[in-house]
Structure formats: structure tokens, C-alpha cells
Short mmCIF file of C-alpha atoms in Angstrom, two decimals:
data_model
loop_
_atom_site.label_atom_id
_atom_site.label_comp_id
_atom_site.label_asym_id
_atom_site.label_seq_id
_atom_site.Cartn_x
_atom_site.Cartn_y
_atom_site.Cartn_z
CA MET A 1 3.64 -8.42 -13.39
CA PRO A 2 2.54 -9.19 -9.81
CA SER A 3 3.31 -6.61 -7.15
CA ALA A 4 4.19 -7.28 -3.55
CA ARG A 5 0.71 -6.11 -2.55
CA LYS A 6 -0.89 -8.55 -4.97
CA LEU A 7 1.14 -11.35 -3.45
CA MET A 8 0.25 -10.49 0.14
CA VAL A 9 -2.82 -10.66 2.32
CA SER A 10 -2.67 -7.93 4.98
CA LEU A 11 -5.26 -8.30 7.74
CA ALA A 12 -5.81 -5.37 10.05
CA VAL A 13 -6.35 -6.96 13.45
CA ALA A 14 -5.24 -10.21 15.06
CA ALA A 15 -4.11 -11.66 11.77
CA ALA A 16 -0.91 -12.86 10.23
CA LEU A 17 0.84 -11.86 7.07
CA GLY A 18 0.26 -14.64 4.57
CA ALA A 19 1.22 -15.41 1.00
CA ALA A 20 -1.45 -15.50 -1.63
CA ALA A 21 -1.43 -18.42 -4.02
CA VAL A 22 1.28 -17.94 -6.60
CA VAL A 23 1.67 -20.33 -9.50
CA VAL A 24 5.21 -20.37 -10.86
CA GLY A 25 7.23 -22.69 -13.03
CA PRO A 26 10.47 -24.33 -11.96
CA ALA A 27 13.36 -21.95 -11.42
CA ASP A 28 16.16 -21.89 -13.96
CA PRO A 29 19.20 -23.27 -12.10
CA ALA A 30 21.34 -20.57 -13.70
CA THR A 31 19.17 -17.82 -12.23
CA ALA A 32 17.70 -19.56 -9.16
CA VAL A 33 17.02 -17.18 -6.27
CA ALA A 34 19.05 -18.01 -3.17
CA ASP A 35 17.30 -18.82 0.10
CA THR A 36 18.37 -15.39 1.35
CA ILE A 37 19.69 -12.27 -0.35
CA PRO A 38 21.62 -9.37 1.21
CA LEU A 39 19.47 -6.47 2.42
CA THR A 40 21.37 -3.25 3.10
CA LEU A 41 19.70 -0.81 5.45
CA LYS A 42 20.94 2.75 4.95
CA ASN A 43 20.14 5.48 7.47
CA THR A 44 20.06 8.98 5.99
CA SER A 45 17.23 10.16 8.26
CA GLY A 46 19.14 12.80 10.20
CA SER A 47 17.62 11.37 13.38
CA GLY A 48 19.85 10.47 16.32
CA GLU A 49 17.28 8.03 17.72
CA GLN A 50 18.01 4.30 17.82
CA VAL A 51 16.41 2.41 14.95
CA TYR A 52 14.84 -1.02 15.52
CA VAL A 53 14.19 -3.36 12.59
CA TYR A 54 11.84 -6.35 12.22
CA VAL A 55 11.47 -8.87 9.37
CA ILE A 56 8.04 -10.43 9.83
CA GLY A 57 5.82 -12.61 7.65
CA THR A 58 5.17 -16.08 6.29
CA GLU A 59 8.06 -18.40 5.46
CA LEU A 60 7.13 -19.61 2.00
CA ALA A 61 8.89 -22.99 2.29
CA SER A 62 6.84 -24.06 5.33
CA GLY A 63 3.82 -21.77 5.25
CA LYS A 64 4.49 -20.91 8.90
CA GLN A 65 4.24 -17.43 10.30
CA GLY A 66 7.07 -15.86 12.24
CA TYR A 67 10.09 -13.60 11.96
CA ALA A 68 13.68 -13.66 10.73
CA ASP A 69 16.81 -12.55 12.53
CA GLU A 70 19.78 -10.70 11.00
CA THR A 71 21.12 -13.90 9.44
CA GLY A 72 17.80 -14.62 7.72
CA ALA A 73 17.07 -17.56 10.01
CA PHE A 74 13.37 -18.19 10.54
CA HIS A 75 11.71 -18.30 13.95
CA ALA A 76 8.09 -19.42 14.14
CA TRP A 77 5.71 -17.57 16.41
CA PRO A 78 4.58 -19.45 19.50
CA ALA A 79 0.89 -19.88 20.19
CA GLY A 80 -1.17 -16.77 20.82
CA GLY A 81 -3.93 -16.17 23.29
CA ALA A 82 -7.14 -14.34 24.09
CA PRO A 83 -6.58 -11.60 25.00
CA PRO A 84 -3.45 -11.35 22.83
CA VAL A 85 -0.16 -12.08 24.58
CA PRO A 86 3.20 -10.33 24.02
CA ALA A 87 5.15 -11.70 21.06
CA PRO A 88 8.84 -12.58 21.38
CA ASP A 89 11.16 -9.65 20.73
CA ALA A 90 11.81 -9.96 16.99
CA SER A 91 13.79 -6.73 16.69
CA PHE A 92 17.42 -6.15 15.84
CA ALA A 93 19.33 -2.89 15.92
CA GLY A 94 19.32 -0.85 12.74
CA PRO A 95 22.13 1.42 11.55
CA ALA A 96 22.86 4.77 13.19
CA ASP A 97 22.30 7.96 11.24
CA GLY A 98 24.80 8.16 8.39
CA ALA A 99 25.64 4.45 8.61
CA SER A 100 24.60 1.26 6.82
CA LYS A 101 24.00 -2.31 7.91
CA THR A 102 23.64 -5.45 5.79
CA VAL A 103 21.49 -8.39 6.90
CA GLN A 104 19.98 -11.37 5.10
CA LEU A 105 16.47 -11.21 3.67
CA PRO A 106 14.72 -14.63 3.54
CA LYS A 107 12.06 -16.04 1.24
CA PHE A 108 9.04 -14.52 2.91
CA SER A 109 5.83 -12.83 2.01
CA GLY A 110 5.93 -10.19 4.67
CA ARG A 111 7.04 -6.84 5.94
CA VAL A 112 10.18 -5.11 7.13
CA TYR A 113 9.20 -2.77 9.97
CA PHE A 114 11.45 -0.07 11.40
CA SER A 115 10.85 2.20 14.39
CA TYR A 116 12.67 5.16 15.89
CA GLY A 117 13.57 5.52 19.55
CA GLN A 118 11.32 2.74 20.85
CA LYS A 119 10.58 -0.87 20.07
CA LEU A 120 7.19 -1.80 18.63
CA ASP A 121 4.68 -3.69 20.73
CA PHE A 122 3.61 -6.84 18.87
CA ARG A 123 1.03 -9.24 20.29
CA LEU A 124 -0.09 -12.75 19.36
CA ALA A 125 -3.78 -13.61 19.24
CA ASP A 126 -5.30 -17.03 18.63
CA GLY A 127 -5.43 -16.15 14.92
CA GLY A 128 -1.83 -14.93 14.60
CA LEU A 129 0.13 -11.72 14.85
CA VAL A 130 -1.69 -8.51 15.75
CA GLN A 131 -0.45 -5.73 13.48
CA PRO A 132 -0.19 -2.14 14.75
CA ALA A 133 -3.45 -0.26 14.16
CA VAL A 134 -2.52 3.36 14.79
CA GLN A 135 -5.94 4.63 13.74
CA ASN A 136 -6.90 3.37 17.20
CA PRO A 137 -5.72 5.92 19.82
CA SER A 138 -5.39 3.13 22.39
CA ASP A 139 -3.07 1.02 20.22
CA PRO A 140 0.21 0.60 22.15
CA ASN A 141 2.17 1.70 19.07
CA HIS A 142 0.15 4.88 18.50
CA ASP A 143 2.83 7.24 19.85
CA ILE A 144 5.81 5.44 18.25
CA LEU A 145 7.35 6.74 15.03
CA PHE A 146 7.56 3.76 12.68
CA ASN A 147 6.87 2.51 9.17
CA TRP A 148 7.20 -0.62 7.06
CA THR A 149 7.82 -1.92 3.58
CA GLU A 150 6.15 -4.96 2.02
CA TYR A 151 7.96 -7.65 0.09
CA THR A 152 7.77 -11.10 -1.40
CA LEU A 153 10.93 -13.05 -2.17
CA ASN A 154 10.35 -16.43 -3.80
CA ASP A 155 11.76 -18.64 -6.53
CA SER A 156 10.47 -16.20 -9.15
CA GLY A 157 12.26 -13.17 -7.73
CA LEU A 158 11.77 -10.19 -5.47
CA TRP A 159 8.86 -7.74 -5.27
CA LEU A 160 9.64 -4.89 -2.88
CA ASN A 161 7.51 -1.78 -2.49
CA SER A 162 7.16 1.29 -0.36
CA THR A 163 3.59 1.64 0.82
CA GLN A 164 1.32 4.44 1.99
CA VAL A 165 -1.90 2.44 1.77
CA ASP A 166 -2.41 2.62 5.55
CA MET A 167 -0.42 5.72 6.45
CA PHE A 168 2.29 8.14 5.36
CA SER A 169 5.01 8.19 7.98
CA ALA A 170 8.78 7.86 8.51
CA PRO A 171 10.14 8.29 4.95
CA TYR A 172 12.08 5.59 3.13
CA SER A 173 12.87 4.29 -0.32
CA VAL A 174 13.43 0.76 -1.63
CA GLY A 175 15.78 -0.60 -4.24
CA LEU A 176 17.52 -3.67 -5.62
CA THR A 177 20.37 -4.81 -7.81
CA ALA A 178 19.00 -6.88 -10.67
CA GLY A 179 20.54 -10.03 -12.04
CA ASP A 180 22.05 -8.07 -14.94
CA GLY A 181 23.76 -5.67 -12.53
CA SER A 182 21.42 -2.73 -13.08
CA THR A 183 19.87 -0.98 -10.09
CA LYS A 184 16.31 0.13 -9.41
CA GLU A 185 14.99 2.45 -6.70
CA THR A 186 11.66 4.05 -5.86
CA GLY A 187 9.85 5.72 -2.97
CA GLU A 188 12.31 8.57 -2.40
CA LEU A 189 10.72 11.87 -1.39
CA LYS A 190 11.67 15.24 -2.79
CA PRO A 191 13.71 17.44 -0.40
CA GLY A 192 11.29 18.63 2.26
CA GLY A 193 8.66 16.21 1.01
CA TYR A 194 7.77 14.74 4.40
CA GLN A 195 6.78 18.08 5.90
CA ALA A 196 5.19 19.17 2.61
CA VAL A 197 2.67 16.32 2.79
CA VAL A 198 1.90 17.13 6.43
CA ASN A 199 1.53 20.86 5.73
CA GLY A 200 -0.49 20.21 2.59
CA LEU A 201 -3.10 18.21 4.50
CA LYS A 202 -3.18 20.74 7.33
CA GLY A 203 -3.85 23.52 4.82
CA GLN A 204 -6.32 21.65 2.63
CA GLY A 205 -9.40 22.33 4.72
CA GLY A 206 -12.58 20.28 4.54
CA GLY A 207 -11.47 18.08 7.41
CA TRP A 208 -8.36 16.68 5.72
CA GLU A 209 -6.19 18.15 8.49
CA GLY A 210 -7.65 15.58 10.86
CA LEU A 211 -5.53 12.87 9.24
CA VAL A 212 -2.30 14.29 10.73
CA GLN A 213 -1.26 12.60 13.99
CA SER A 214 1.42 14.23 16.16
CA ARG A 215 3.26 13.50 19.38
CA GLY A 216 2.63 15.56 22.49
CA ASP A 217 5.53 17.85 21.55
CA GLY A 218 3.91 18.58 18.18
CA THR A 219 6.26 16.39 16.14
CA PRO A 220 4.29 14.77 13.27
CA LEU A 221 4.12 11.01 13.68
CA ARG A 222 2.17 10.14 10.56
CA VAL A 223 -0.71 10.98 8.26
CA LEU A 224 -3.48 8.39 8.30
CA ALA A 225 -4.80 7.15 4.98
CA PRO A 226 -8.29 8.62 4.53
CA GLY A 227 -10.06 5.26 4.78
CA HIS A 228 -8.67 4.81 8.28
CA GLY A 229 -9.51 8.45 8.98
CA ILE A 230 -13.17 7.80 8.22
CA ALA A 231 -13.18 4.76 10.51
CA SER A 232 -11.63 6.77 13.36
CA GLY A 233 -13.77 9.85 12.78
CA ASP A 234 -10.77 12.01 11.89
CA ILE A 235 -12.13 13.01 8.47
CA PRO A 236 -15.77 13.57 7.42
CA ALA A 237 -17.43 10.36 6.21
CA GLY A 238 -18.90 12.15 3.20
CA VAL A 239 -15.75 13.88 2.03
CA MET A 240 -16.00 12.35 -1.49
CA ASP A 241 -19.80 12.41 -1.78
CA ASP A 242 -20.04 15.44 -4.07
CA TYR A 243 -17.76 13.84 -6.65
CA ILE A 244 -19.52 10.48 -6.38
CA ASP A 245 -22.89 12.20 -6.91
CA ARG A 246 -21.62 13.95 -10.04
CA VAL A 247 -20.24 10.67 -11.43
CA TRP A 248 -23.56 8.95 -10.76
CA SER A 249 -25.43 11.72 -12.55
CA LYS A 250 -23.09 11.71 -15.56
CA TYR A 251 -23.36 7.99 -16.22
CA ALA A 252 -27.11 7.96 -15.91
CA THR A 253 -27.00 9.30 -19.49
CA ASP A 254 -23.41 8.68 -20.66
CA THR A 255 -21.63 5.33 -21.02
CA LEU A 256 -18.48 4.41 -19.13
CA THR A 257 -16.12 2.15 -21.06
CA VAL A 258 -13.72 -0.04 -19.06
CA THR A 259 -10.92 -1.99 -20.77
CA PRO A 260 -9.25 -3.50 -17.70
CA PHE A 261 -6.56 -5.62 -19.34
CA LYS A 262 -3.81 -3.88 -21.27
CA ASP A 263 -2.93 -7.10 -23.09
CA GLN A 264 -6.59 -7.84 -23.91
CA PRO A 265 -7.87 -4.73 -25.74
CA ASP A 266 -10.91 -6.61 -27.02
CA THR A 267 -12.16 -7.32 -23.49
CA VAL A 268 -14.39 -4.31 -22.96
CA PHE A 269 -17.17 -3.63 -20.46
CA LYS A 270 -19.77 -0.86 -20.71
CA GLY A 271 -21.15 0.79 -17.59
CA LYS A 272 -24.33 2.79 -17.09
CA VAL A 273 -26.29 3.90 -14.04
CA ASN A 274 -29.77 2.41 -13.72
CA GLY A 275 -31.44 3.73 -10.58
CA ASP A 276 -29.41 2.68 -7.57
CA LYS A 277 -27.03 0.46 -9.58
CA MET A 278 -24.26 0.91 -12.12
CA ASP A 279 -24.62 -2.05 -14.47
CA PHE A 280 -21.77 -3.34 -16.62
CA THR A 281 -22.38 -5.30 -19.80
CA ASP A 282 -20.03 -7.38 -21.91
CA GLY A 283 -19.71 -7.48 -25.70
CA THR A 284 -22.99 -9.37 -26.04
CA GLY A 285 -24.90 -6.76 -24.08
CA ALA A 286 -25.47 -9.07 -21.12
CA VAL A 287 -25.14 -7.56 -17.62
CA VAL A 288 -22.09 -9.22 -16.05
CA THR A 289 -21.90 -7.30 -12.75
CA SER A 290 -23.49 -4.35 -10.96
CA PHE A 291 -22.22 -1.91 -8.34
CA ASP A 292 -24.19 -0.03 -5.72
CA LYS A 293 -23.45 3.68 -5.50
CA PRO A 294 -20.25 3.79 -3.44
CA ASP A 295 -19.57 5.91 -0.38
CA SER A 296 -16.30 7.64 0.45
CA ASP A 297 -15.10 4.77 2.62
CA SER A 298 -15.62 2.27 -0.22
CA VAL A 299 -13.68 4.54 -2.59
CA PHE A 300 -10.70 5.06 -0.27
CA GLY A 301 -10.58 1.41 0.81
CA CYS A 302 -11.34 -0.12 -2.61
CA TYR A 303 -13.68 -2.52 -0.85
CA ASN A 304 -17.25 -2.86 0.45
CA LYS A 305 -19.35 -1.38 -2.40
CA LEU A 306 -16.27 -1.53 -4.63
CA ASP A 307 -15.25 -5.06 -3.67
CA ALA A 308 -12.73 -6.60 -6.04
CA PRO A 309 -12.78 -10.41 -6.02
CA ASN A 310 -9.96 -12.29 -7.68
CA ASP A 311 -11.88 -13.03 -10.86
CA GLN A 312 -11.79 -11.89 -14.47
CA VAL A 313 -14.84 -9.61 -14.48
CA ARG A 314 -15.96 -7.82 -11.32
CA GLY A 315 -12.50 -7.57 -9.75
CA PRO A 316 -10.79 -5.93 -12.75
CA ILE A 317 -13.72 -3.53 -13.28
CA SER A 318 -13.73 -2.61 -9.58
CA ARG A 319 -9.98 -2.00 -9.56
CA THR A 320 -10.42 0.38 -12.48
CA LEU A 321 -13.33 2.20 -10.84
CA CYS A 322 -11.48 2.50 -7.55
CA ALA A 323 -8.42 4.06 -9.18
CA ALA A 324 -10.57 6.45 -11.23
CA TYR A 325 -12.60 7.59 -8.21
CA ASN A 326 -9.48 8.21 -6.11
CA ARG A 327 -7.77 10.05 -8.97
CA SER A 328 -10.97 11.89 -9.95
CA THR A 329 -10.79 11.04 -13.64
CA LEU A 330 -14.29 9.65 -14.20
CA LEU A 331 -15.81 13.01 -15.16
CA THR A 332 -13.02 13.94 -17.56
CA ASN A 333 -12.52 10.59 -19.28
CA SER A 334 -15.21 8.01 -19.98
CA GLN A 335 -12.54 5.59 -21.28
CA GLN A 336 -10.95 3.87 -18.29
CA PRO A 337 -8.39 3.15 -17.02
CA ASP A 338 -6.82 6.54 -17.59
CA ALA A 339 -3.04 6.13 -17.41
CA ASP A 340 -2.10 9.79 -17.94
CA ALA A 341 -1.00 11.07 -14.52
CA SER A 342 -1.17 14.70 -15.68
CA GLY A 343 -4.95 14.50 -15.38
CA PHE A 344 -5.06 12.93 -11.92
CA TYR A 345 -6.39 14.73 -8.82
CA GLN A 346 -7.50 17.80 -10.79
CA ASP A 347 -11.01 17.98 -9.36
CA GLY A 348 -11.52 19.99 -6.17
CA VAL A 349 -13.04 16.87 -4.62
CA THR A 350 -10.42 14.15 -4.81
CA ASN A 351 -8.16 11.97 -2.67
CA HIS A 352 -5.93 14.82 -1.51
CA TYR A 353 -3.87 12.40 0.57
CA ALA A 354 -2.90 10.44 -2.55
CA ARG A 355 -2.44 13.67 -4.50
CA LEU A 356 0.08 15.08 -2.04
CA VAL A 357 1.98 11.83 -1.54
CA HIS A 358 2.45 11.35 -5.30
CA ASP A 359 3.36 15.00 -5.77
CA GLN A 360 6.18 14.78 -3.22
CA MET A 361 7.76 11.61 -4.65
CA LYS A 362 10.83 12.20 -6.81
CA ASP A 363 9.61 9.76 -9.46
CA GLY A 364 5.91 10.39 -8.85
CA GLN A 365 5.33 6.75 -7.90
CA ALA A 366 3.51 5.71 -4.71
CA TYR A 367 1.12 3.16 -3.22
CA ALA A 368 -1.29 5.73 -1.79
CA PHE A 369 -4.34 3.45 -2.09
CA ALA A 370 -4.85 -0.25 -2.63
CA PHE A 371 -5.11 -0.21 -6.45
CA ASP A 372 -2.61 2.55 -7.16
CA ASP A 373 -0.92 0.01 -9.42
CA VAL A 374 -3.66 0.47 -12.05
CA GLY A 375 -1.67 2.06 -14.87
CA ASN A 376 1.61 1.22 -13.09
CA HIS A 377 1.81 4.25 -10.82
CA GLU A 378 2.89 2.22 -7.77
CA SER A 379 6.26 2.43 -5.98
CA LEU A 380 7.54 -1.08 -6.70
CA VAL A 381 10.85 -2.65 -7.67
CA HIS A 382 10.98 -6.18 -9.06
CA ASP A 383 13.51 -8.54 -10.55
CA GLY A 384 13.45 -12.25 -11.29
CA ALA A 385 17.03 -12.88 -10.14
CA PRO A 386 17.90 -10.16 -7.60
CA LYS A 387 21.43 -9.89 -6.27
CA ASP A 388 20.51 -7.75 -3.28
CA ALA A 389 17.99 -5.27 -1.89
CA THR A 390 18.14 -1.92 -0.12
CA ILE A 391 15.93 0.08 2.24
CA THR A 392 17.05 3.68 2.73
CA LEU A 393 15.63 5.55 5.70
CA GLY A 394 15.00 9.03 4.33
CA SER A 395 15.27 12.51 5.74
CA PHE A 396 12.50 14.13 7.76
CA GLY A 397 13.90 17.56 6.80
#
């Protein structure tokens, strides 16, 4: 089942939100997805600040990038510039605390942003929309409290997820009403969960406290994902090195078995460290791909030395490795992927950001790193014929 993240391409700077190629069959007229579906925004945040909402992405019918208003009508972005120029104001007012508001969600691959107390500053570059990059202290949105959800709505249905891949910030959950009338929801924090994540990182030691960003008055704005924290110098670059070294040592003598496809149990790859490479062989014993020893940044970002191309060999192996490194299961289980969440994050050297975020979710589901969907631990709702969708702004308390 494709997730919203699998269907989206999210570029960090001066780039637009675009749909990945999706091959689907013709829609059944009896269950065809309407051009827009109702999206109900519920505000249970406890905040008295004005909420601003944005629906931004790629209109799938035209392939153009832009935004939607409350009615679901599409507005294409005008041309950008160098340096980037201010984008048109794409915001509309969200519901007050304790209230709800229903708008129309169009067939986009995109994001729904929401901010508290202040509108976001979007710019247009020659290459498209510049997304907020709060790991940069000079980003104009750095001191604004905001968050976003990712979604794809197309003829095959709705994929809607809460995401913490880039940061953990203003809490929210997502949900939908399926075609059969049942409801699904995910992303809701436990009571006190927002502050528990912040306090957990502050008390972790080892530099993890550097991921917490606060306003001048001390109010927490967000926790950066550790990959961004390495890039900004807010967390030590070698924070995962000890674990990586132990994995490298183990598989110099042991064999790592990766079975990346649940529906293809006979597709098995064997991994072993040979010098500065971890080689993977197929059933014939032929080396099909090799990985350099990763660094912490590659682990947290699931890229660079753990690059995952959209193929049937290297990509699936890399996804599995990335999830296992972040969850610290490679030393305890040489059969991967490991789907048993009870064994995740048990090593002293682990992705403590992901550990705390998952621990504070009511259902344990989250998108705390790019391939958190390995084993279906992501915070995603999907239906092929959705009646409506919901985004609930959660409590900071």
C-alpha cells in the first residue's frame, strides 16, 4: 500500500511539492473519488492564538504547482525569481480553539500547513515554492509555531499522514471516514505528550538537547529531526557512530539476512562486511549491491551512504537497513526487517528522537524518519473511496 510520503517528492529548498509517478487503473464509477472531499479542521489545542491554514501542492489533473482556497479551487503560483520573491497569500483562517471548520480538500499531492499567531512567509524561486527550513536560524519562519501534514488525494483514494520526518512541533492527528462508513485516526499524542518529548530530549544528554528550539520567552517551538540537527550543528555529527561501529564489527563475521518484501518471502539478500563495504548477495551468491559504512547523517536521513533508489534491489535493502539502524535492532536480530516494536530503541545509542515520538503517540505510530513505514509503524490513514478527512489540532498541555 503506498503511503503519502511514497507518493510525494519533498525538496528542502527552492522546490515545489510534486507527485511521484503513480500507475493506477480506471476508477470504478460506483466508488469514484470526487474532485474534492470535505476536510474538517478541529481545534482542541487550548491556544487562543489565531490559526492560519494553507493547502499547498501539485494539482494532479494539470501537474501545476499552487494552492487551494477554502472551496478547493486551485490557484497556480506565478513565476518566481532570484532571489526568491514573496508568494501570494495562500492562507485562510482556521477554527478558533474549541471550534471546527470544514473546507474542501482537492486532488493534490501536497501539504496542509497550519500556523499559530502569525502567517507563514512563503517565497517563490525560479524552481518553485521555497519551503520553510527552520533548521536555518535566518529562515523567516524560524520563530513561528507551525506544522504540516502530507497527503495525496487521487482517483485511487486518499493517503493522509502526520509527519515528524523534519521536526516534531505543534501537535495534531489525522483521520478519515472510509467508503464503508468506518473511521480511522492516527497521530494523536498521549496527554502531556508534547512536553514529554521536549523534556525527554532535554534530559537525554549526549547533545540531544540541542534539537529543542524555543522562542525568546522559553516556549518550545519544535524539536528538529536529528538529521537536520547534524546539518545545523545542534547535535554531534557522530552521535550514532558507536552503534554503527558495533554493527560493522558484528557483520564482519556474522551474516545479515534481509527479506525486504513481505509478499515475496523467497527474495532474500545476504549481507556481510568486507573491509570498507557491506556487500549483499542474492540467491546465486552474486554481489548485487554494496554499501559504504554509513555515518550518523546517512542513518538519520536514509540517504547519502544509505541511498534508496526506486528499484527492486538496492532501494528495498537500504530502506530495511535505515529502519534497523534508527531502531537499533541490527545487533539483536540478524533477520531484517524486524517488525516487533517491543525491541526497538533498546540500545543506549539509538535515534532517541524517534524513540520519544513513538513512545508518546497513543497508538505508537509515527513518521519519525523517512522509512518509518518499514513494518507499518507509520502514522498513516488511507482509503480508496474516502467520504471525508479530518485534521485535529492537538493540545500542547
